[in-house]
């Protein structure tokens, strides 16, 4: 969202950015949006590898490691957001819920 739609008032308002600051913040938002996209690609590739691999296979283990790396980073970012601005608790919860579920599932898969 922040990569391609940031200049829209409804979008930059979600990030607590004033209209007069959009031009200064837009390059950061573009970078952040693609950073998030690339983390999602890592997690998605990991999920595909994990689901396609047989129990104990290298592909499954690599897939779970990618899920942990991608989703663990997303989860950590949501905790940083919450720690730095409590007003963003709802956004942090939205940002971190799916990665938390994925991390827990990956850990359970690795330990079972």
Short mmCIF file of N, CA and C in Angstrom, two decimals:
data_model
loop_
_atom_site.label_atom_id
_atom_site.label_comp_id
_atom_site.label_asym_id
_atom_site.label_seq_id
_atom_site.Cartn_x
_atom_site.Cartn_y
_atom_site.Cartn_z
N UNK A 1 0.83 -1.19 0.00
CA UNK A 1 0.00 0.00 0.00
C UNK A 1 0.88 1.25 0.00
N UNK A 2 1.86 1.29 0.90
CA UNK A 2 2.67 2.49 0.98
C UNK A 2 3.57 2.67 -0.23
N UNK A 3 3.83 1.58 -0.97
CA UNK A 3 4.71 1.69 -2.13
C UNK A 3 4.05 2.42 -3.29
N UNK A 4 2.79 2.16 -3.54
CA UNK A 4 2.16 2.71 -4.75
C UNK A 4 1.02 3.69 -4.49
N UNK A 5 0.46 3.67 -3.30
CA UNK A 5 -0.71 4.51 -3.03
C UNK A 5 -0.45 5.60 -1.99
N UNK A 6 0.80 5.77 -1.57
CA UNK A 6 1.10 6.64 -0.44
C UNK A 6 0.63 8.08 -0.64
N UNK A 7 0.66 8.58 -1.84
CA UNK A 7 0.31 9.99 -2.07
C UNK A 7 -1.20 10.26 -1.92
N UNK A 8 -2.00 9.23 -1.88
CA UNK A 8 -3.44 9.42 -1.66
C UNK A 8 -3.66 9.85 -0.21
N UNK A 9 -4.50 10.87 -0.01
CA UNK A 9 -4.72 11.37 1.36
C UNK A 9 -5.15 10.30 2.36
N UNK A 10 -6.03 9.41 1.95
CA UNK A 10 -6.49 8.38 2.89
C UNK A 10 -5.35 7.44 3.28
N UNK A 11 -4.41 7.24 2.37
CA UNK A 11 -3.30 6.33 2.66
C UNK A 11 -2.26 7.00 3.54
N UNK A 12 -1.80 8.19 3.15
CA UNK A 12 -0.75 8.80 3.97
C UNK A 12 -1.28 9.21 5.34
N UNK A 13 -2.58 9.41 5.47
CA UNK A 13 -3.16 9.69 6.79
C UNK A 13 -3.03 8.48 7.71
N UNK A 14 -3.12 7.28 7.15
CA UNK A 14 -2.96 6.06 7.96
C UNK A 14 -1.58 5.98 8.60
N UNK A 15 -0.63 6.63 7.95
CA UNK A 15 0.74 6.62 8.45
C UNK A 15 1.06 7.91 9.22
N UNK A 16 0.01 8.62 9.61
CA UNK A 16 0.14 9.85 10.40
C UNK A 16 1.05 10.87 9.73
N UNK A 17 0.93 10.97 8.41
CA UNK A 17 1.74 11.90 7.64
C UNK A 17 0.87 13.05 7.16
N UNK A 18 1.30 14.26 7.47
CA UNK A 18 0.56 15.45 7.04
C UNK A 18 0.76 15.67 5.55
N UNK A 19 -0.22 16.28 4.91
CA UNK A 19 -0.17 16.51 3.46
C UNK A 19 1.09 17.26 3.06
N UNK A 20 1.50 18.24 3.85
CA UNK A 20 2.69 19.03 3.50
C UNK A 20 3.99 18.23 3.63
N UNK A 21 3.94 17.07 4.27
CA UNK A 21 5.14 16.25 4.44
C UNK A 21 5.22 15.08 3.46
N UNK A 22 4.20 14.90 2.65
CA UNK A 22 4.13 13.74 1.76
C UNK A 22 5.32 13.68 0.82
N UNK A 23 5.70 14.80 0.19
CA UNK A 23 6.82 14.77 -0.75
C UNK A 23 8.12 14.33 -0.09
N UNK A 24 8.33 14.74 1.14
CA UNK A 24 9.55 14.37 1.84
C UNK A 24 9.54 12.90 2.27
N UNK A 25 8.36 12.38 2.58
CA UNK A 25 8.25 11.03 3.12
C UNK A 25 8.03 9.98 2.02
N UNK A 26 7.56 10.40 0.85
CA UNK A 26 7.21 9.45 -0.22
C UNK A 26 8.35 8.51 -0.60
N UNK A 27 9.60 8.97 -0.74
CA UNK A 27 10.67 8.01 -1.07
C UNK A 27 10.85 6.94 0.01
N UNK A 28 10.72 7.32 1.27
CA UNK A 28 10.80 6.35 2.36
C UNK A 28 9.65 5.35 2.24
N UNK A 29 8.47 5.84 1.96
CA UNK A 29 7.30 4.96 1.87
C UNK A 29 7.45 3.97 0.72
N UNK A 30 7.99 4.43 -0.40
CA UNK A 30 8.22 3.54 -1.54
C UNK A 30 9.19 2.43 -1.14
N UNK A 31 10.30 2.81 -0.53
CA UNK A 31 11.29 1.83 -0.09
C UNK A 31 10.69 0.86 0.92
N UNK A 32 9.96 1.38 1.89
CA UNK A 32 9.36 0.54 2.93
C UNK A 32 8.35 -0.43 2.33
N UNK A 33 7.58 0.05 1.37
CA UNK A 33 6.59 -0.81 0.73
C UNK A 33 7.23 -1.99 0.01
N UNK A 34 8.31 -1.71 -0.71
CA UNK A 34 8.98 -2.81 -1.41
C UNK A 34 9.72 -3.72 -0.44
N UNK A 35 10.26 -3.18 0.63
CA UNK A 35 10.88 -3.99 1.68
C UNK A 35 9.86 -5.00 2.22
N UNK A 36 8.66 -4.51 2.51
CA UNK A 36 7.59 -5.38 3.00
C UNK A 36 7.20 -6.43 1.96
N UNK A 37 7.13 -6.02 0.71
CA UNK A 37 6.80 -6.95 -0.37
C UNK A 37 7.83 -8.06 -0.45
N UNK A 38 9.11 -7.71 -0.36
CA UNK A 38 10.16 -8.72 -0.47
C UNK A 38 10.13 -9.68 0.72
N UNK A 39 9.82 -9.18 1.91
CA UNK A 39 9.66 -10.08 3.06
C UNK A 39 8.50 -11.05 2.83
N UNK A 40 7.43 -10.55 2.25
CA UNK A 40 6.28 -11.41 1.96
C UNK A 40 6.64 -12.47 0.93
N UNK A 41 7.45 -12.12 -0.06
CA UNK A 41 7.89 -13.10 -1.06
C UNK A 41 8.72 -14.19 -0.40
N UNK A 42 9.63 -13.80 0.50
CA UNK A 42 10.44 -14.78 1.23
C UNK A 42 9.53 -15.74 2.00
N UNK A 43 8.56 -15.20 2.71
CA UNK A 43 7.65 -16.03 3.49
C UNK A 43 6.81 -16.93 2.59
N UNK A 44 6.34 -16.41 1.47
CA UNK A 44 5.51 -17.20 0.56
C UNK A 44 6.31 -18.34 -0.08
N UNK A 45 7.52 -18.04 -0.52
CA UNK A 45 8.37 -19.09 -1.09
C UNK A 45 8.65 -20.15 -0.02
N UNK A 46 8.90 -19.70 1.19
CA UNK A 46 9.12 -20.64 2.29
C UNK A 46 7.92 -21.53 2.53
N UNK A 47 6.74 -20.94 2.51
CA UNK A 47 5.52 -21.72 2.73
C UNK A 47 5.33 -22.76 1.64
N UNK A 48 5.58 -22.38 0.39
CA UNK A 48 5.45 -23.33 -0.72
C UNK A 48 6.45 -24.47 -0.55
N UNK A 49 7.70 -24.14 -0.25
CA UNK A 49 8.71 -25.19 -0.05
C UNK A 49 8.36 -26.09 1.12
N UNK A 50 7.90 -25.49 2.22
CA UNK A 50 7.56 -26.27 3.41
C UNK A 50 6.39 -27.20 3.14
N UNK A 51 5.40 -26.71 2.43
CA UNK A 51 4.22 -27.54 2.15
C UNK A 51 4.50 -28.61 1.10
N UNK A 52 5.42 -28.32 0.18
CA UNK A 52 5.73 -29.28 -0.88
C UNK A 52 6.72 -30.35 -0.42
N UNK A 53 7.51 -30.05 0.60
CA UNK A 53 8.53 -30.99 1.05
C UNK A 53 7.97 -32.06 1.97
N UNK A 54 8.56 -33.24 1.87
CA UNK A 54 8.17 -34.34 2.76
C UNK A 54 8.76 -34.10 4.14
N UNK A 55 8.18 -34.72 5.14
CA UNK A 55 8.70 -34.59 6.51
C UNK A 55 10.18 -34.95 6.53
N UNK A 56 10.97 -34.09 7.15
CA UNK A 56 12.40 -34.34 7.28
C UNK A 56 13.21 -34.00 6.05
N UNK A 57 12.58 -33.55 4.98
CA UNK A 57 13.31 -33.23 3.76
C UNK A 57 14.01 -31.88 3.88
N UNK A 58 15.05 -31.72 3.08
CA UNK A 58 15.78 -30.45 3.07
C UNK A 58 14.87 -29.32 2.61
N UNK A 59 14.04 -29.58 1.59
CA UNK A 59 13.14 -28.54 1.09
C UNK A 59 12.18 -28.06 2.16
N UNK A 60 11.67 -28.98 2.94
CA UNK A 60 10.74 -28.60 4.03
C UNK A 60 11.47 -27.77 5.08
N UNK A 61 12.67 -28.20 5.44
CA UNK A 61 13.44 -27.48 6.46
C UNK A 61 13.81 -26.08 5.97
N UNK A 62 14.26 -25.99 4.73
CA UNK A 62 14.60 -24.68 4.15
C UNK A 62 13.35 -23.81 4.09
N UNK A 63 12.24 -24.39 3.69
CA UNK A 63 10.98 -23.64 3.63
C UNK A 63 10.58 -23.09 4.99
N UNK A 64 10.67 -23.91 6.01
CA UNK A 64 10.32 -23.44 7.36
C UNK A 64 11.28 -22.36 7.84
N UNK A 65 12.56 -22.49 7.47
CA UNK A 65 13.53 -21.45 7.83
C UNK A 65 13.18 -20.13 7.16
N UNK A 66 12.77 -20.19 5.90
CA UNK A 66 12.37 -18.96 5.20
C UNK A 66 11.12 -18.35 5.82
N UNK A 67 10.16 -19.19 6.18
CA UNK A 67 8.96 -18.69 6.86
C UNK A 67 9.35 -18.00 8.16
N UNK A 68 10.23 -18.63 8.93
CA UNK A 68 10.67 -18.02 10.19
C UNK A 68 11.41 -16.71 9.96
N UNK A 69 12.26 -16.65 8.94
CA UNK A 69 13.00 -15.42 8.66
C UNK A 69 12.06 -14.30 8.21
N UNK A 70 11.22 -14.59 7.24
CA UNK A 70 10.31 -13.56 6.72
C UNK A 70 9.28 -13.13 7.73
N UNK A 71 8.57 -14.10 8.29
CA UNK A 71 7.50 -13.77 9.24
C UNK A 71 8.05 -13.30 10.58
N UNK A 72 9.20 -13.82 10.98
CA UNK A 72 9.83 -13.34 12.20
C UNK A 72 10.19 -11.87 12.09
N UNK A 73 10.69 -11.46 10.93
CA UNK A 73 11.01 -10.04 10.70
C UNK A 73 9.75 -9.18 10.74
N UNK A 74 8.68 -9.68 10.12
CA UNK A 74 7.41 -8.94 10.13
C UNK A 74 6.87 -8.81 11.55
N UNK A 75 6.93 -9.88 12.31
CA UNK A 75 6.47 -9.87 13.69
C UNK A 75 7.30 -8.90 14.53
N UNK A 76 8.61 -8.95 14.36
CA UNK A 76 9.48 -8.03 15.11
C UNK A 76 9.16 -6.58 14.76
N UNK A 77 8.91 -6.30 13.48
CA UNK A 77 8.58 -4.93 13.08
C UNK A 77 7.27 -4.47 13.72
N UNK A 78 6.31 -5.37 13.86
CA UNK A 78 5.05 -4.98 14.50
C UNK A 78 5.27 -4.66 15.97
N UNK A 79 6.17 -5.39 16.62
CA UNK A 79 6.48 -5.11 18.02
C UNK A 79 7.23 -3.78 18.18
N UNK A 80 8.10 -3.47 17.22
CA UNK A 80 8.79 -2.17 17.24
C UNK A 80 7.77 -1.05 17.07
N UNK A 81 6.83 -1.23 16.15
CA UNK A 81 5.79 -0.22 15.95
C UNK A 81 5.01 0.00 17.24
N UNK A 82 4.62 -1.06 17.89
CA UNK A 82 3.87 -0.95 19.15
C UNK A 82 4.71 -0.28 20.23
N UNK A 83 5.97 -0.63 20.32
CA UNK A 83 6.83 -0.07 21.36
C UNK A 83 7.12 1.41 21.16
N UNK A 84 7.14 1.85 19.91
CA UNK A 84 7.50 3.24 19.65
C UNK A 84 6.30 4.18 19.64
N UNK A 85 5.11 3.65 19.41
CA UNK A 85 3.93 4.53 19.37
C UNK A 85 2.69 3.72 19.74
N UNK A 86 2.28 3.80 20.97
CA UNK A 86 1.13 3.02 21.46
C UNK A 86 -0.16 3.36 20.71
N UNK A 87 -0.22 4.54 20.09
CA UNK A 87 -1.41 4.90 19.31
C UNK A 87 -1.55 3.99 18.09
N UNK A 88 -0.47 3.32 17.72
CA UNK A 88 -0.48 2.45 16.56
C UNK A 88 -0.73 0.99 16.94
N UNK A 89 -1.31 0.76 18.12
CA UNK A 89 -1.53 -0.61 18.61
C UNK A 89 -2.40 -1.42 17.64
N UNK A 90 -3.44 -0.81 17.12
CA UNK A 90 -4.31 -1.54 16.19
C UNK A 90 -3.55 -1.92 14.93
N UNK A 91 -2.78 -0.98 14.39
CA UNK A 91 -1.98 -1.26 13.19
C UNK A 91 -0.93 -2.33 13.48
N UNK A 92 -0.32 -2.26 14.65
CA UNK A 92 0.68 -3.27 15.03
C UNK A 92 0.04 -4.65 15.14
N UNK A 93 -1.16 -4.70 15.70
CA UNK A 93 -1.86 -5.98 15.81
C UNK A 93 -2.21 -6.54 14.43
N UNK A 94 -2.66 -5.68 13.54
CA UNK A 94 -2.98 -6.11 12.18
C UNK A 94 -1.71 -6.57 11.46
N UNK A 95 -0.62 -5.86 11.67
CA UNK A 95 0.64 -6.17 11.02
C UNK A 95 1.25 -7.46 11.57
N UNK A 96 1.04 -7.74 12.84
CA UNK A 96 1.74 -8.84 13.47
C UNK A 96 0.98 -10.13 13.66
N UNK A 97 -0.33 -10.11 13.49
CA UNK A 97 -1.12 -11.31 13.79
C UNK A 97 -0.81 -12.49 12.86
N UNK A 98 -0.86 -12.27 11.57
CA UNK A 98 -0.59 -13.37 10.63
C UNK A 98 0.85 -13.86 10.76
N UNK A 99 1.85 -12.96 10.84
CA UNK A 99 3.21 -13.46 11.06
C UNK A 99 3.36 -14.25 12.36
N UNK A 100 2.68 -13.83 13.42
CA UNK A 100 2.75 -14.58 14.68
C UNK A 100 2.22 -16.00 14.50
N UNK A 101 1.08 -16.12 13.84
CA UNK A 101 0.50 -17.45 13.58
C UNK A 101 1.47 -18.29 12.75
N UNK A 102 2.08 -17.68 11.73
CA UNK A 102 3.01 -18.41 10.87
C UNK A 102 4.26 -18.84 11.64
N UNK A 103 4.78 -17.97 12.49
CA UNK A 103 5.96 -18.32 13.29
C UNK A 103 5.64 -19.47 14.23
N UNK A 104 4.51 -19.39 14.90
CA UNK A 104 4.11 -20.47 15.82
C UNK A 104 3.95 -21.78 15.04
N UNK A 105 3.29 -21.72 13.89
CA UNK A 105 3.09 -22.93 13.08
C UNK A 105 4.43 -23.51 12.61
N UNK A 106 5.35 -22.64 12.20
CA UNK A 106 6.66 -23.12 11.73
C UNK A 106 7.45 -23.75 12.87
N UNK A 107 7.41 -23.14 14.04
CA UNK A 107 8.11 -23.71 15.19
C UNK A 107 7.51 -25.06 15.56
N UNK A 108 6.19 -25.14 15.56
CA UNK A 108 5.54 -26.42 15.87
C UNK A 108 5.90 -27.49 14.83
N UNK A 109 5.97 -27.08 13.57
CA UNK A 109 6.33 -28.03 12.51
C UNK A 109 7.77 -28.51 12.66
N UNK A 110 8.64 -27.62 13.09
CA UNK A 110 10.05 -28.00 13.28
C UNK A 110 10.25 -28.90 14.49
N UNK A 111 9.40 -28.75 15.49
CA UNK A 111 9.59 -29.50 16.72
C UNK A 111 8.75 -30.78 16.79
N UNK A 112 7.93 -31.01 15.78
CA UNK A 112 7.08 -32.22 15.82
C UNK A 112 7.65 -33.33 14.98
#
